[in-house]
Amino acid sequence: MMKEKTIPLSLLDLAPITEGNTLSDAITNSVRLAQAAEKAGYHRFWMAEHHNMVDIASAATAVILSHIGAKTEKIRIGSGGIMLPNHAPLVVAEQFGTLEIMYPGRVDLGLGRAPGTDQETLQALRRETRAKGLDFPDMLDELQHFLAPAQRGQRITAVPGAGLDIPLWLLGSSTFSAQLAAQKGLPLVFASHFAPDAMLAAIDTYRSGFRPSESLAEPYVMICVNVVAAENQSEADYLATTELQKFVNLGRGVEVKLPKPVDDMNALWHPVEAQRVLTQLRESVWGTKETVRTGLNDLVRRTGADEIMVNSWIHDADARIRSHQLIAEAWN
């Protein structure tokens, strides 16, 4: 009898700055969440780079990952992701090389090609603004060069960074990164938590075009999905109204801290907005442990995912921790 494949469970955090709380609270709560995730058996704790957003505190991603690494013991830490067009590849190699030296065998480097911000902020980040990340493959080649073992006579070396075993991942919300990950023989993380339309096409593009590499012999797909778990369905639905408000505000271009849940979304959104948001969030899973288990199993069945990464837009820090504990209990 064949043994069932084990699907690891990982966690994405954006250090949300919630209504009524501060930046310091956001970072403290991310530490608490990482510690709880480690205890609950999560495989990875990743953080995402975003800039000039009033509800996200993870802009200096490598810095906050270092803090998380110091407050945990064994859970893998990584970026989901570093937005490579915002940075010189040498600096990224040095930063994550430093993390790997400090927390050996625990560091992942997930990479995205979007800026994670608006065009004005992109200018302020002091990188040349090039058309829609079209130079991303070249920047990836440069980064891989600096992370490879230094060659004799090499004038510029990432110290630390060169020759360290830091797994690279490509993040995608379209077929572009899926195709590039396939060509490079790298694992793919797909953002079904906000881009479900391209999910199946991207996965098919990746698997069909995959070329084995030194780092990866077979395709490896991680799917990121929004999940809210609670003791009962009504509580989960209530907590999930924070996620719904988040995406309503994104659509409206409204910048506010992550809002508290509400009893009635119909008092806040127009039917057209409701349709747009619910369509965009159709892969989200909200409910009890049983509902979460069923929803995640269905996602794995449809995608063949090798790993699941969960993201949660929950206002209350204790409820967010409890949600992730329930998700882990459901999955394990």
PDB file of C-alpha atoms in Angstrom, residues 67-296:
ATOM      1  CA  HIS A  67      14.331  39.578  14.460  1.00  0.00           C
ATOM      2  CA  ILE A  68      11.987  36.628  13.885  1.00  0.00           C
ATOM      3  CA  GLY A  69      14.938  34.268  13.545  1.00  0.00           C
ATOM      4  CA  ALA A  70      16.334  35.407  16.887  1.00  0.00           C
ATOM      5  CA  LYS A  71      12.998  34.789  18.615  1.00  0.00           C
ATOM      6  CA  THR A  72      12.456  31.273  17.169  1.00  0.00           C
ATOM      7  CA  GLU A  73      14.530  28.105  17.109  1.00  0.00           C
ATOM      8  CA  LYS A  74      13.871  25.867  14.120  1.00  0.00           C
ATOM      9  CA  ILE A  75      11.092  27.097  11.826  1.00  0.00           C
ATOM     10  CA  ARG A  76      12.377  28.135   8.403  1.00  0.00           C
ATOM     11  CA  ILE A  77      12.280  31.897   7.814  1.00  0.00           C
ATOM     12  CA  GLY A  78      12.124  33.558   4.452  1.00  0.00           C
ATOM     13  CA  SER A  79      10.767  36.156   2.091  1.00  0.00           C
ATOM     14  CA  GLY A  80       7.499  35.841   0.290  1.00  0.00           C
ATOM     15  CA  GLY A  81       8.939  37.783  -1.271  1.00  0.00           C
ATOM     16  CA  ILE A  82      11.769  40.149  -1.830  1.00  0.00           C
ATOM     17  CA  MET A  83      10.759  42.334  -4.785  1.00  0.00           C
ATOM     18  CA  LEU A  84      13.973  42.029  -6.737  1.00  0.00           C
ATOM     19  CA  PRO A  85      13.491  45.057  -9.044  1.00  0.00           C
ATOM     20  CA  ASN A  86      13.661  47.259  -5.927  1.00  0.00           C
ATOM     21  CA  HIS A  87      17.193  46.137  -5.050  1.00  0.00           C
ATOM     22  CA  ALA A  88      20.689  45.578  -6.315  1.00  0.00           C
ATOM     23  CA  PRO A  89      21.104  41.778  -6.508  1.00  0.00           C
ATOM     24  CA  LEU A  90      24.432  42.019  -4.668  1.00  0.00           C
ATOM     25  CA  VAL A  91      22.701  43.628  -1.668  1.00  0.00           C
ATOM     26  CA  VAL A  92      20.049  40.888  -1.611  1.00  0.00           C
ATOM     27  CA  ALA A  93      22.785  38.228  -1.724  1.00  0.00           C
ATOM     28  CA  GLU A  94      24.597  39.906   1.178  1.00  0.00           C
ATOM     29  CA  GLN A  95      21.467  40.351   3.282  1.00  0.00           C
ATOM     30  CA  PHE A  96      20.250  36.785   2.897  1.00  0.00           C
ATOM     31  CA  GLY A  97      23.774  35.470   3.150  1.00  0.00           C
ATOM     32  CA  THR A  98      23.973  37.238   6.507  1.00  0.00           C
ATOM     33  CA  LEU A  99      20.680  35.665   7.562  1.00  0.00           C
ATOM     34  CA  GLU A 100      21.939  32.220   6.548  1.00  0.00           C
ATOM     35  CA  ILE A 101      25.130  32.691   8.569  1.00  0.00           C
ATOM     36  CA  MET A 102      23.083  33.736  11.601  1.00  0.00           C
ATOM     37  CA  TYR A 103      20.390  31.055  11.206  1.00  0.00           C
ATOM     38  CA  PRO A 104      22.055  28.234   9.240  1.00  0.00           C
ATOM     39  CA  GLY A 105      19.817  25.857   7.354  1.00  0.00           C
ATOM     40  CA  ARG A 106      16.694  27.907   8.050  1.00  0.00           C
ATOM     41  CA  VAL A 107      16.623  30.613   5.359  1.00  0.00           C
ATOM     42  CA  ASP A 108      14.581  30.778   2.128  1.00  0.00           C
ATOM     43  CA  LEU A 109      14.727  33.532  -0.479  1.00  0.00           C
ATOM     44  CA  GLY A 110      11.443  33.977  -2.323  1.00  0.00           C
ATOM     45  CA  LEU A 111      11.587  36.513  -5.150  1.00  0.00           C
ATOM     46  CA  GLY A 112       8.947  38.583  -6.918  1.00  0.00           C
ATOM     47  CA  ARG A 113       9.153  40.882  -9.924  1.00  0.00           C
ATOM     48  CA  ALA A 114       6.460  43.394  -8.923  1.00  0.00           C
ATOM     49  CA  PRO A 115       7.584  46.494  -7.000  1.00  0.00           C
ATOM     50  CA  GLY A 116       5.161  45.903  -4.117  1.00  0.00           C
ATOM     51  CA  THR A 117       4.304  49.585  -4.174  1.00  0.00           C
ATOM     52  CA  ASP A 118       3.299  52.513  -6.391  1.00  0.00           C
ATOM     53  CA  GLN A 119       5.448  54.144  -9.065  1.00  0.00           C
ATOM     54  CA  GLU A 120       6.338  57.218  -6.994  1.00  0.00           C
ATOM     55  CA  THR A 121       7.579  55.032  -4.146  1.00  0.00           C
ATOM     56  CA  LEU A 122       9.483  52.925  -6.654  1.00  0.00           C
ATOM     57  CA  GLN A 123      11.339  56.082  -7.695  1.00  0.00           C
ATOM     58  CA  ALA A 124      12.077  56.818  -4.033  1.00  0.00           C
ATOM     59  CA  LEU A 125      13.609  53.355  -3.650  1.00  0.00           C
ATOM     60  CA  ARG A 126      16.328  54.634  -6.000  1.00  0.00           C
ATOM     61  CA  ARG A 127      16.207  51.846  -8.527  1.00  0.00           C
ATOM     62  CA  GLU A 128      15.882  52.591 -12.215  1.00  0.00           C
ATOM     63  CA  THR A 129      12.257  52.128 -13.176  1.00  0.00           C
ATOM     64  CA  ARG A 130      12.233  49.656 -16.034  1.00  0.00           C
ATOM     65  CA  ALA A 131       9.168  48.523 -17.914  1.00  0.00           C
ATOM     66  CA  LYS A 132       7.080  46.126 -15.831  1.00  0.00           C
ATOM     67  CA  GLY A 133       9.936  43.997 -14.552  1.00  0.00           C
ATOM     68  CA  LEU A 134      11.136  43.009 -17.998  1.00  0.00           C
ATOM     69  CA  ASP A 135      14.722  42.900 -16.700  1.00  0.00           C
ATOM     70  CA  PHE A 136      13.764  40.497 -13.920  1.00  0.00           C
ATOM     71  CA  PRO A 137      15.363  37.429 -15.588  1.00  0.00           C
ATOM     72  CA  ASP A 138      18.670  39.300 -15.897  1.00  0.00           C
ATOM     73  CA  MET A 139      18.511  40.378 -12.251  1.00  0.00           C
ATOM     74  CA  LEU A 140      17.796  36.787 -11.241  1.00  0.00           C
ATOM     75  CA  ASP A 141      20.864  35.628 -13.184  1.00  0.00           C
ATOM     76  CA  GLU A 142      22.940  38.274 -11.415  1.00  0.00           C
ATOM     77  CA  LEU A 143      21.649  37.210  -7.999  1.00  0.00           C
ATOM     78  CA  GLN A 144      22.375  33.548  -8.729  1.00  0.00           C
ATOM     79  CA  HIS A 145      25.889  34.552  -9.785  1.00  0.00           C
ATOM     80  CA  PHE A 146      26.516  36.278  -6.445  1.00  0.00           C
ATOM     81  CA  LEU A 147      25.094  33.335  -4.459  1.00  0.00           C
ATOM     82  CA  ALA A 148      27.176  30.765  -6.357  1.00  0.00           C
ATOM     83  CA  PRO A 149      30.643  29.782  -5.077  1.00  0.00           C
ATOM     84  CA  ALA A 150      33.100  32.551  -5.915  1.00  0.00           C
ATOM     85  CA  GLN A 151      35.351  31.808  -8.872  1.00  0.00           C
ATOM     86  CA  ARG A 152      39.089  32.420  -9.033  1.00  0.00           C
ATOM     87  CA  GLY A 153      39.710  35.999 -10.098  1.00  0.00           C
ATOM     88  CA  GLN A 154      36.133  37.116  -9.391  1.00  0.00           C
ATOM     89  CA  ARG A 155      36.357  40.807  -8.581  1.00  0.00           C
ATOM     90  CA  ILE A 156      33.026  41.252  -6.774  1.00  0.00           C
ATOM     91  CA  THR A 157      31.933  38.677  -4.203  1.00  0.00           C
ATOM     92  CA  ALA A 158      28.959  38.620  -1.872  1.00  0.00           C
ATOM     93  CA  VAL A 159      30.460  38.359   1.621  1.00  0.00           C
ATOM     94  CA  PRO A 160      28.533  36.721   3.137  1.00  0.00           C
ATOM     95  CA  GLY A 161      26.402  35.044   0.487  1.00  0.00           C
ATOM     96  CA  ALA A 162      28.708  33.409  -2.035  1.00  0.00           C
ATOM     97  CA  GLY A 163      28.587  29.619  -1.902  1.00  0.00           C
ATOM     98  CA  LEU A 164      25.870  29.387   0.746  1.00  0.00           C
ATOM     99  CA  ASP A 165      22.955  27.007   0.290  1.00  0.00           C
ATOM    100  CA  ILE A 166      20.049  29.463   0.199  1.00  0.00           C
ATOM    101  CA  PRO A 167      17.043  28.045  -1.656  1.00  0.00           C
ATOM    102  CA  LEU A 168      15.577  30.409  -4.242  1.00  0.00           C
ATOM    103  CA  TRP A 169      11.851  30.450  -4.976  1.00  0.00           C
ATOM    104  CA  LEU A 170       9.964  32.406  -7.616  1.00  0.00           C
ATOM    105  CA  LEU A 171       6.667  34.005  -6.655  1.00  0.00           C
ATOM    106  CA  GLY A 172       4.007  34.335  -9.293  1.00  0.00           C
ATOM    107  CA  SER A 173       0.522  35.683  -9.889  1.00  0.00           C
ATOM    108  CA  SER A 174       0.619  35.070 -13.656  1.00  0.00           C
ATOM    109  CA  THR A 175       2.256  32.695 -16.126  1.00  0.00           C
ATOM    110  CA  PHE A 176       5.388  34.870 -16.477  1.00  0.00           C
ATOM    111  CA  SER A 177       7.128  33.773 -13.281  1.00  0.00           C
ATOM    112  CA  ALA A 178       5.808  30.237 -13.759  1.00  0.00           C
ATOM    113  CA  GLN A 179       7.541  30.025 -17.117  1.00  0.00           C
ATOM    114  CA  LEU A 180      10.764  31.511 -15.735  1.00  0.00           C
ATOM    115  CA  ALA A 181      10.741  29.170 -12.713  1.00  0.00           C
ATOM    116  CA  ALA A 182      10.337  26.234 -15.098  1.00  0.00           C
ATOM    117  CA  GLN A 183      13.247  27.375 -17.258  1.00  0.00           C
ATOM    118  CA  LYS A 184      15.509  27.917 -14.251  1.00  0.00           C
ATOM    119  CA  GLY A 185      14.490  24.727 -12.438  1.00  0.00           C
ATOM    120  CA  LEU A 186      13.298  26.617  -9.350  1.00  0.00           C
ATOM    121  CA  PRO A 187      10.293  25.988  -7.084  1.00  0.00           C
ATOM    122  CA  LEU A 188       7.185  28.087  -7.733  1.00  0.00           C
ATOM    123  CA  VAL A 189       4.918  29.814  -5.210  1.00  0.00           C
ATOM    124  CA  PHE A 190       1.599  30.888  -6.685  1.00  0.00           C
ATOM    125  CA  ALA A 191      -0.477  33.711  -5.189  1.00  0.00           C
ATOM    126  CA  SER A 192      -3.963  32.248  -5.269  1.00  0.00           C
ATOM    127  CA  HIS A 193      -4.764  34.439  -2.265  1.00  0.00           C
ATOM    128  CA  PHE A 194      -5.224  37.411  -4.598  1.00  0.00           C
ATOM    129  CA  ALA A 195      -4.807  36.123  -8.191  1.00  0.00           C
ATOM    130  CA  PRO A 196      -6.890  32.958  -8.596  1.00  0.00           C
ATOM    131  CA  ASP A 197      -7.706  33.556 -12.262  1.00  0.00           C
ATOM    132  CA  ALA A 198      -4.247  32.506 -13.490  1.00  0.00           C
ATOM    133  CA  MET A 199      -3.643  29.753 -10.930  1.00  0.00           C
ATOM    134  CA  LEU A 200      -4.260  26.611 -12.964  1.00  0.00           C
ATOM    135  CA  ALA A 201      -2.733  28.007 -16.155  1.00  0.00           C
ATOM    136  CA  ALA A 202       0.426  29.056 -14.294  1.00  0.00           C
ATOM    137  CA  ILE A 203       0.795  25.662 -12.624  1.00  0.00           C
ATOM    138  CA  ASP A 204       0.337  23.872 -15.951  1.00  0.00           C
ATOM    139  CA  THR A 205       2.863  26.189 -17.631  1.00  0.00           C
ATOM    140  CA  TYR A 206       5.356  25.514 -14.862  1.00  0.00           C
ATOM    141  CA  ARG A 207       5.021  21.744 -14.774  1.00  0.00           C
ATOM    142  CA  SER A 208       4.952  21.256 -18.533  1.00  0.00           C
ATOM    143  CA  GLY A 209       8.024  23.406 -19.120  1.00  0.00           C
ATOM    144  CA  PHE A 210      10.090  22.395 -16.081  1.00  0.00           C
ATOM    145  CA  ARG A 211      13.792  21.736 -16.632  1.00  0.00           C
ATOM    146  CA  PRO A 212      15.662  19.988 -13.807  1.00  0.00           C
ATOM    147  CA  SER A 213      18.460  21.972 -12.188  1.00  0.00           C
ATOM    148  CA  GLU A 214      21.198  21.389  -9.627  1.00  0.00           C
ATOM    149  CA  SER A 215      18.858  22.611  -6.911  1.00  0.00           C
ATOM    150  CA  LEU A 216      15.627  20.896  -7.985  1.00  0.00           C
ATOM    151  CA  ALA A 217      15.091  17.621  -9.867  1.00  0.00           C
ATOM    152  CA  GLU A 218      11.285  17.808 -10.174  1.00  0.00           C
ATOM    153  CA  PRO A 219       8.676  20.587 -10.198  1.00  0.00           C
ATOM    154  CA  TYR A 220       7.642  21.859  -6.774  1.00  0.00           C
ATOM    155  CA  VAL A 221       4.548  24.028  -6.339  1.00  0.00           C
ATOM    156  CA  MET A 222       3.520  25.882  -3.207  1.00  0.00           C
ATOM    157  CA  ILE A 223       0.075  27.514  -3.222  1.00  0.00           C
ATOM    158  CA  CYS A 224      -0.666  30.520  -1.008  1.00  0.00           C
ATOM    159  CA  VAL A 225      -4.264  30.887   0.168  1.00  0.00           C
ATOM    160  CA  ASN A 226      -6.161  33.083   2.616  1.00  0.00           C
ATOM    161  CA  VAL A 227      -7.543  31.068   5.538  1.00  0.00           C
ATOM    162  CA  VAL A 228      -9.548  32.065   8.607  1.00  0.00           C
ATOM    163  CA  ALA A 229     -10.315  29.359  11.171  1.00  0.00           C
ATOM    164  CA  ALA A 230     -12.433  29.652  14.309  1.00  0.00           C
ATOM    165  CA  GLU A 231     -14.334  27.451  16.719  1.00  0.00           C
ATOM    166  CA  ASN A 232     -17.557  27.894  14.731  1.00  0.00           C
ATOM    167  CA  GLN A 233     -18.573  29.075  11.268  1.00  0.00           C
ATOM    168  CA  SER A 234     -20.229  32.297  12.378  1.00  0.00           C
ATOM    169  CA  GLU A 235     -17.096  33.429  14.217  1.00  0.00           C
ATOM    170  CA  ALA A 236     -14.914  32.630  11.199  1.00  0.00           C
ATOM    171  CA  ASP A 237     -17.245  34.540   8.879  1.00  0.00           C
ATOM    172  CA  TYR A 238     -17.182  37.489  11.274  1.00  0.00           C
ATOM    173  CA  LEU A 239     -13.376  37.538  11.481  1.00  0.00           C
ATOM    174  CA  ALA A 240     -13.144  37.246   7.678  1.00  0.00           C
ATOM    175  CA  THR A 241     -14.942  40.568   7.209  1.00  0.00           C
ATOM    176  CA  THR A 242     -11.566  42.186   7.898  1.00  0.00           C
ATOM    177  CA  GLU A 243     -10.199  40.449   4.796  1.00  0.00           C
ATOM    178  CA  LEU A 244     -13.236  41.544   2.789  1.00  0.00           C
ATOM    179  CA  GLN A 245     -12.812  45.158   3.912  1.00  0.00           C
ATOM    180  CA  LYS A 246      -9.105  45.007   3.049  1.00  0.00           C
ATOM    181  CA  PHE A 247      -9.888  44.117  -0.555  1.00  0.00           C
ATOM    182  CA  VAL A 248     -12.762  46.595  -0.797  1.00  0.00           C
ATOM    183  CA  ASN A 249     -10.358  49.325   0.284  1.00  0.00           C
ATOM    184  CA  LEU A 250      -7.716  48.171  -2.198  1.00  0.00           C
ATOM    185  CA  GLY A 251     -10.266  48.453  -4.982  1.00  0.00           C
ATOM    186  CA  ARG A 252     -11.283  51.921  -3.862  1.00  0.00           C
ATOM    187  CA  GLY A 253      -7.711  53.128  -3.415  1.00  0.00           C
ATOM    188  CA  VAL A 254      -8.404  53.833   0.259  1.00  0.00           C
ATOM    189  CA  GLU A 255      -5.424  53.594   2.629  1.00  0.00           C
ATOM    190  CA  VAL A 256      -6.301  52.698   6.231  1.00  0.00           C
ATOM    191  CA  LYS A 257      -4.982  50.409   8.919  1.00  0.00           C
ATOM    192  CA  LEU A 258      -6.332  46.858   8.816  1.00  0.00           C
ATOM    193  CA  PRO A 259      -9.949  47.307   9.962  1.00  0.00           C
ATOM    194  CA  LYS A 260     -11.886  45.634  12.730  1.00  0.00           C
ATOM    195  CA  PRO A 261     -14.457  43.024  11.677  1.00  0.00           C
ATOM    196  CA  VAL A 262     -18.062  44.110  11.174  1.00  0.00           C
ATOM    197  CA  ASP A 263     -21.442  42.443  11.556  1.00  0.00           C
ATOM    198  CA  ASP A 264     -22.802  43.410   8.148  1.00  0.00           C
ATOM    199  CA  MET A 265     -20.691  43.866   5.000  1.00  0.00           C
ATOM    200  CA  ASN A 266     -23.770  44.910   3.043  1.00  0.00           C
ATOM    201  CA  ALA A 267     -23.723  48.181   4.943  1.00  0.00           C
ATOM    202  CA  LEU A 268     -20.216  48.854   3.613  1.00  0.00           C
ATOM    203  CA  TRP A 269     -20.032  47.697   0.018  1.00  0.00           C
ATOM    204  CA  HIS A 270     -21.944  48.058  -3.218  1.00  0.00           C
ATOM    205  CA  PRO A 271     -23.200  44.835  -4.874  1.00  0.00           C
ATOM    206  CA  VAL A 272     -20.730  45.315  -7.736  1.00  0.00           C
ATOM    207  CA  GLU A 273     -17.878  45.618  -5.222  1.00  0.00           C
ATOM    208  CA  ALA A 274     -19.111  42.526  -3.417  1.00  0.00           C
ATOM    209  CA  GLN A 275     -19.046  40.538  -6.645  1.00  0.00           C
ATOM    210  CA  ARG A 276     -15.541  41.741  -7.503  1.00  0.00           C
ATOM    211  CA  VAL A 277     -14.104  41.040  -4.053  1.00  0.00           C
ATOM    212  CA  LEU A 278     -15.767  37.655  -3.610  1.00  0.00           C
ATOM    213  CA  THR A 279     -14.585  36.612  -7.076  1.00  0.00           C
ATOM    214  CA  GLN A 280     -11.018  37.667  -6.310  1.00  0.00           C
ATOM    215  CA  LEU A 281     -11.138  35.887  -2.935  1.00  0.00           C
ATOM    216  CA  ARG A 282     -12.924  32.755  -4.140  1.00  0.00           C
ATOM    217  CA  GLU A 283     -10.061  30.491  -3.056  1.00  0.00           C
ATOM    218  CA  SER A 284     -10.236  31.804   0.519  1.00  0.00           C
ATOM    219  CA  VAL A 285     -11.273  29.263   3.145  1.00  0.00           C
ATOM    220  CA  TRP A 286     -13.185  30.447   6.229  1.00  0.00           C
ATOM    221  CA  GLY A 287     -14.663  28.154   8.848  1.00  0.00           C
ATOM    222  CA  THR A 288     -14.170  25.443  11.422  1.00  0.00           C
ATOM    223  CA  LYS A 289     -11.331  22.926  11.408  1.00  0.00           C
ATOM    224  CA  GLU A 290     -13.477  20.568   9.354  1.00  0.00           C
ATOM    225  CA  THR A 291     -14.263  23.269   6.800  1.00  0.00           C
ATOM    226  CA  VAL A 292     -10.602  24.262   6.579  1.00  0.00           C
ATOM    227  CA  ARG A 293      -9.488  20.665   6.126  1.00  0.00           C
ATOM    228  CA  THR A 294     -12.017  20.113   3.363  1.00  0.00           C
ATOM    229  CA  GLY A 295     -11.152  23.384   1.628  1.00  0.00           C
ATOM    230  CA  LEU A 296      -7.403  22.827   1.684  1.00  0.00           C
TER     231      LEU A 296
END
